[in-house]
PDB file of C-alpha atoms in Angstrom:
ATOM      1  CA  MET A 793      96.838  96.770 149.959  1.00 49.00           C
ATOM      2  CA  ALA A 794      93.852  98.866 150.921  1.00 60.00           C
ATOM      3  CA  ARG A 795      95.777 102.012 150.073  1.00 72.00           C
ATOM      4  CA  ALA A 796      96.793 100.797 146.463  1.00 66.00           C
ATOM      5  CA  ALA A 797      93.617 102.181 144.747  1.00 65.00           C
ATOM      6  CA  PRO A 798      93.916 105.709 146.093  1.00 74.00           C
ATOM      7  CA  CYS A 799      97.582 105.800 145.522  1.00 76.00           C
ATOM      8  CA  GLY A 800      97.181 104.539 141.971  1.00 72.00           C
ATOM      9  CA  LEU A 801      94.412 107.029 141.266  1.00 74.00           C
ATOM     10  CA  ARG A 802      96.592 109.950 142.485  1.00 79.00           C
ATOM     11  CA  ARG A 803      99.537 108.699 140.340  1.00 81.00           C
ATOM     12  CA  LEU A 804      97.388 108.459 137.150  1.00 78.00           C
ATOM     13  CA  LEU A 805      95.248 111.545 137.632  1.00 81.00           C
ATOM     14  CA  LEU A 806      97.738 114.128 136.469  1.00 85.00           C
ATOM     15  CA  PRO A 807      99.073 112.339 133.242  1.00 86.00           C
ATOM     16  CA  GLY A 808      95.471 111.253 132.467  1.00 82.00           C
ATOM     17  CA  SER A 809      94.160 114.797 132.995  1.00 81.00           C
ATOM     18  CA  VAL A 810      96.914 116.235 130.848  1.00 87.00           C
ATOM     19  CA  ALA A 811      96.190 113.621 127.993  1.00 87.00           C
ATOM     20  CA  LEU A 812      92.483 114.490 128.075  1.00 83.00           C
ATOM     21  CA  ALA A 813      93.099 118.243 128.149  1.00 84.00           C
ATOM     22  CA  SER A 814      95.367 117.898 125.121  1.00 89.00           C
ATOM     23  CA  ASP A 815      92.839 115.837 123.221  1.00 88.00           C
ATOM     24  CA  THR A 816      90.208 118.483 124.105  1.00 83.00           C
ATOM     25  CA  ALA A 817      92.492 121.385 122.934  1.00 87.00           C
ATOM     26  CA  GLY A 818      93.073 119.595 119.618  1.00 89.00           C
ATOM     27  CA  PHE A 819      89.331 119.030 119.139  1.00 87.00           C
ATOM     28  CA  VAL A 820      88.568 122.607 119.926  1.00 86.00           C
ATOM     29  CA  THR A 821      91.155 123.807 117.450  1.00 89.00           C
ATOM     30  CA  SER A 822      89.593 121.626 114.841  1.00 88.00           C
ATOM     31  CA  ALA A 823      86.214 123.202 115.550  1.00 88.00           C
ATOM     32  CA  LEU A 824      87.774 126.455 114.461  1.00 91.00           C
ATOM     33  CA  ILE A 825      88.109 125.315 110.904  1.00 90.00           C
ATOM     34  CA  ASP A 826      85.400 126.690 108.766  1.00 91.00           C
ATOM     35  CA  VAL A 827      84.187 123.336 107.356  1.00 90.00           C
ATOM     36  CA  PRO A 828      80.907 122.150 108.851  1.00 90.00           C
ATOM     37  CA  VAL A 829      81.796 118.375 108.687  1.00 90.00           C
ATOM     38  CA  ILE A 830      85.019 119.032 110.531  1.00 90.00           C
ATOM     39  CA  GLN A 831      83.173 121.172 113.143  1.00 90.00           C
ATOM     40  CA  GLU A 832      80.538 118.278 113.570  1.00 90.00           C
ATOM     41  CA  ILE A 833      83.434 115.790 114.060  1.00 90.00           C
ATOM     42  CA  ALA A 834      85.043 118.003 116.599  1.00 89.00           C
ATOM     43  CA  LEU A 835      81.917 118.458 118.499  1.00 89.00           C
ATOM     44  CA  ALA A 836      81.286 114.718 118.563  1.00 89.00           C
ATOM     45  CA  ALA A 837      84.824 114.020 119.673  1.00 88.00           C
ATOM     46  CA  SER A 838      84.664 116.796 122.399  1.00 86.00           C
ATOM     47  CA  LEU A 839      81.493 115.114 123.721  1.00 88.00           C
ATOM     48  CA  GLY A 840      83.366 111.759 123.760  1.00 86.00           C
ATOM     49  CA  ASP A 841      86.132 113.357 125.722  1.00 85.00           C
ATOM     50  CA  ALA A 842      83.602 114.717 128.187  1.00 84.00           C
ATOM     51  CA  ALA A 843      82.244 111.337 128.737  1.00 87.00           C
ATOM     52  CA  ILE A 844      85.657 109.906 129.180  1.00 84.00           C
ATOM     53  CA  ILE A 845      86.444 112.511 131.781  1.00 81.00           C
ATOM     54  CA  LEU A 846      83.130 112.050 133.616  1.00 83.00           C
ATOM     55  CA  THR A 847      83.438 108.203 133.704  1.00 83.00           C
ATOM     56  CA  ASP A 848      87.203 107.701 134.220  1.00 78.00           C
ATOM     57  CA  LEU A 849      87.687 110.571 136.675  1.00 75.00           C
ATOM     58  CA  GLY A 850      84.254 110.661 138.408  1.00 77.00           C
ATOM     59  CA  LEU A 851      82.168 107.517 138.179  1.00 80.00           C
ATOM     60  CA  LEU A 852      84.950 104.769 138.023  1.00 75.00           C
ATOM     61  CA  PRO A 853      86.450 105.757 141.471  1.00 74.00           C
ATOM     62  CA  VAL A 854      83.076 105.867 143.078  1.00 76.00           C
ATOM     63  CA  LEU A 855      82.294 102.427 141.583  1.00 74.00           C
ATOM     64  CA  LEU A 856      85.686 101.134 142.749  1.00 71.00           C
ATOM     65  CA  SER A 857      85.044 102.454 146.349  1.00 71.00           C
ATOM     66  CA  TYR A 858      82.220  99.951 146.621  1.00 71.00           C
ATOM     67  CA  ALA A 859      84.399  96.975 145.641  1.00 67.00           C
ATOM     68  CA  ALA A 860      85.557  94.851 148.558  1.00 64.00           C
ATOM     69  CA  PRO A 861      89.243  94.965 148.999  1.00 64.00           C
ATOM     70  CA  GLY A 862      90.889  91.725 147.854  1.00 65.00           C
ATOM     71  CA  GLY A 863      87.498  90.493 146.673  1.00 62.00           C
ATOM     72  CA  GLY A 864      87.694  88.981 143.095  1.00 67.00           C
ATOM     73  CA  GLY A 865      83.867  88.368 142.809  1.00 72.00           C
ATOM     74  CA  ALA A 866      83.378  91.548 140.709  1.00 71.00           C
ATOM     75  CA  SER A 867      86.413  90.803 138.472  1.00 73.00           C
ATOM     76  CA  ALA A 868      85.255  87.210 137.875  1.00 79.00           C
ATOM     77  CA  LEU A 869      81.672  88.446 137.019  1.00 82.00           C
ATOM     78  CA  LEU A 870      83.167  90.985 134.525  1.00 78.00           C
ATOM     79  CA  LEU A 871      85.382  88.240 133.093  1.00 83.00           C
ATOM     80  CA  ILE A 872      82.530  85.896 132.489  1.00 90.00           C
ATOM     81  CA  LEU A 873      80.291  88.614 131.011  1.00 88.00           C
ATOM     82  CA  GLY A 874      83.026  89.463 128.602  1.00 87.00           C
ATOM     83  CA  ALA A 875      83.689  85.920 127.706  1.00 91.00           C
ATOM     84  CA  VAL A 876      79.963  85.337 126.999  1.00 93.00           C
ATOM     85  CA  HIS A 877      79.473  88.345 124.802  1.00 91.00           C
ATOM     86  CA  ALA A 878      82.855  88.407 123.032  1.00 90.00           C
ATOM     87  CA  PRO A 879      81.811  85.997 120.129  1.00 88.00           C
ATOM     88  CA  ALA A 880      78.976  88.332 119.240  1.00 87.00           C
ATOM     89  CA  VAL A 881      81.456  91.345 118.710  1.00 84.00           C
ATOM     90  CA  ARG A 882      81.874  92.015 114.992  1.00 80.00           C
ATOM     91  CA  ILE A 883      85.050  93.425 113.656  1.00 76.00           C
ATOM     92  CA  GLY A 884      85.620  95.049 110.287  1.00 69.00           C
ATOM     93  CA  ASP A 885      83.119  96.208 107.718  1.00 68.00           C
ATOM     94  CA  GLN A 886      79.917  94.301 107.863  1.00 70.00           C
ATOM     95  CA  HIS A 887      78.476  95.780 104.453  1.00 70.00           C
ATOM     96  CA  ARG A 888      79.948  96.790 101.267  1.00 72.00           C
ATOM     97  CA  GLY A 889      80.402 100.489 100.603  1.00 75.00           C
ATOM     98  CA  VAL A 890      80.665 103.326 102.993  1.00 78.00           C
ATOM     99  CA  PRO A 891      77.911 103.401 105.596  1.00 76.00           C
ATOM    100  CA  GLU A 892      78.417 106.981 106.358  1.00 78.00           C
ATOM    101  CA  LEU A 893      77.386 107.851 102.760  1.00 80.00           C
ATOM    102  CA  ARG A 894      73.924 107.551 101.205  1.00 83.00           C
ATOM    103  CA  ALA A 895      73.198 104.140  99.499  1.00 81.00           C
ATOM    104  CA  ASN A 896      73.170 106.109  96.063  1.00 87.00           C
ATOM    105  CA  ALA A 897      76.359 107.935  96.577  1.00 87.00           C
ATOM    106  CA  THR A 898      78.869 107.517  93.749  1.00 89.00           C
ATOM    107  CA  CYS A 899      81.369 105.710  95.971  1.00 84.00           C
ATOM    108  CA  ASN A 900      78.766 103.175  97.102  1.00 84.00           C
ATOM    109  CA  ARG A 901      77.543 102.644  93.590  1.00 88.00           C
ATOM    110  CA  ASP A 902      81.131 102.067  92.238  1.00 86.00           C
ATOM    111  CA  THR A 903      81.738  99.687  95.110  1.00 82.00           C
ATOM    112  CA  ALA A 904      78.529  97.698  94.312  1.00 82.00           C
ATOM    113  CA  ALA A 905      79.692  97.558  90.629  1.00 85.00           C
ATOM    114  CA  GLN A 906      83.187  96.337  91.355  1.00 81.00           C
ATOM    115  CA  SER A 907      82.810  94.136  94.350  1.00 77.00           C
ATOM    116  CA  PRO A 908      81.262  91.133  92.625  1.00 78.00           C
ATOM    117  CA  ARG A 909      84.486  90.961  90.418  1.00 80.00           C
ATOM    118  CA  VAL A 910      86.970  90.965  93.309  1.00 77.00           C
ATOM    119  CA  SER A 911      87.717  88.889  96.496  1.00 72.00           C
ATOM    120  CA  ILE A 912      89.635  90.811  99.124  1.00 63.00           C
ATOM    121  CA  PRO A 913      91.871  88.856 101.504  1.00 60.00           C
ATOM    122  CA  ALA A 914      91.411  90.269 104.949  1.00 54.00           C
ATOM    123  CA  TRP A 915      91.920  89.378 108.627  1.00 53.00           C
ATOM    124  CA  THR A 916      88.401  88.583 109.998  1.00 49.00           C
ATOM    125  CA  SER A 917      86.884  87.354 112.971  1.00 49.00           C
ATOM    126  CA  SER A 918      83.827  85.167 112.439  1.00 50.00           C
ATOM    127  CA  PRO A 919      81.152  85.552 115.310  1.00 50.00           C
ATOM    128  CA  SER A 920      79.888  82.099 114.640  1.00 51.00           C
ATOM    129  CA  SER A 921      83.397  80.395 115.082  1.00 49.00           C
ATOM    130  CA  GLY A 922      85.090  83.013 117.124  1.00 48.00           C
ATOM    131  CA  LYS A 923      88.357  82.012 115.420  1.00 51.00           C
ATOM    132  CA  PRO A 924      90.387  84.736 113.741  1.00 50.00           C
ATOM    133  CA  GLY A 925      91.899  83.781 110.399  1.00 49.00           C
ATOM    134  CA  ARG A 926      92.923  84.991 107.066  1.00 48.00           C
ATOM    135  CA  LYS A 927      90.260  84.427 104.472  1.00 49.00           C
ATOM    136  CA  ALA A 928      88.882  85.963 101.401  1.00 47.00           C
ATOM    137  CA  VAL A 929      86.087  88.150 102.181  1.00 48.00           C
ATOM    138  CA  SER A 930      83.327  88.065  99.480  1.00 49.00           C
ATOM    139  CA  THR A 931      81.747  91.530  99.335  1.00 48.00           C
ATOM    140  CA  THR A 932      78.702  90.396  97.577  1.00 49.00           C
ATOM    141  CA  ALA A 933      75.637  90.407  99.875  1.00 47.00           C
TER     142      ALA A 933
END
């Protein structure tokens, strides 16, 4: 049992590295496109990939090396923390319009003009109830 973690890491290291390398190659290729917004997105995605590489291949094995073999204390603690904070996680759009755009952008102004007239059915999860369900989402704020 004590050899399971190193064995699992060795088996996942190559496919994980290849997947991250192919992601990075795609982002670098996107950075070659002569559109500033695309270049910014490619840079942000590449930094995200670097963070994943650092945490998954560097920090996570070090963290796991401190876990006691067969001890479920850390797992139970993480499960409890996840259960406590899960109801506060908001899924979906929280505001009308496109948050990446300025408030006075044409798209956001059009959305503000049209949204009082329509009710959009959507799958939502209410932070207060924590119960997912299908309900009409009013886009008026």
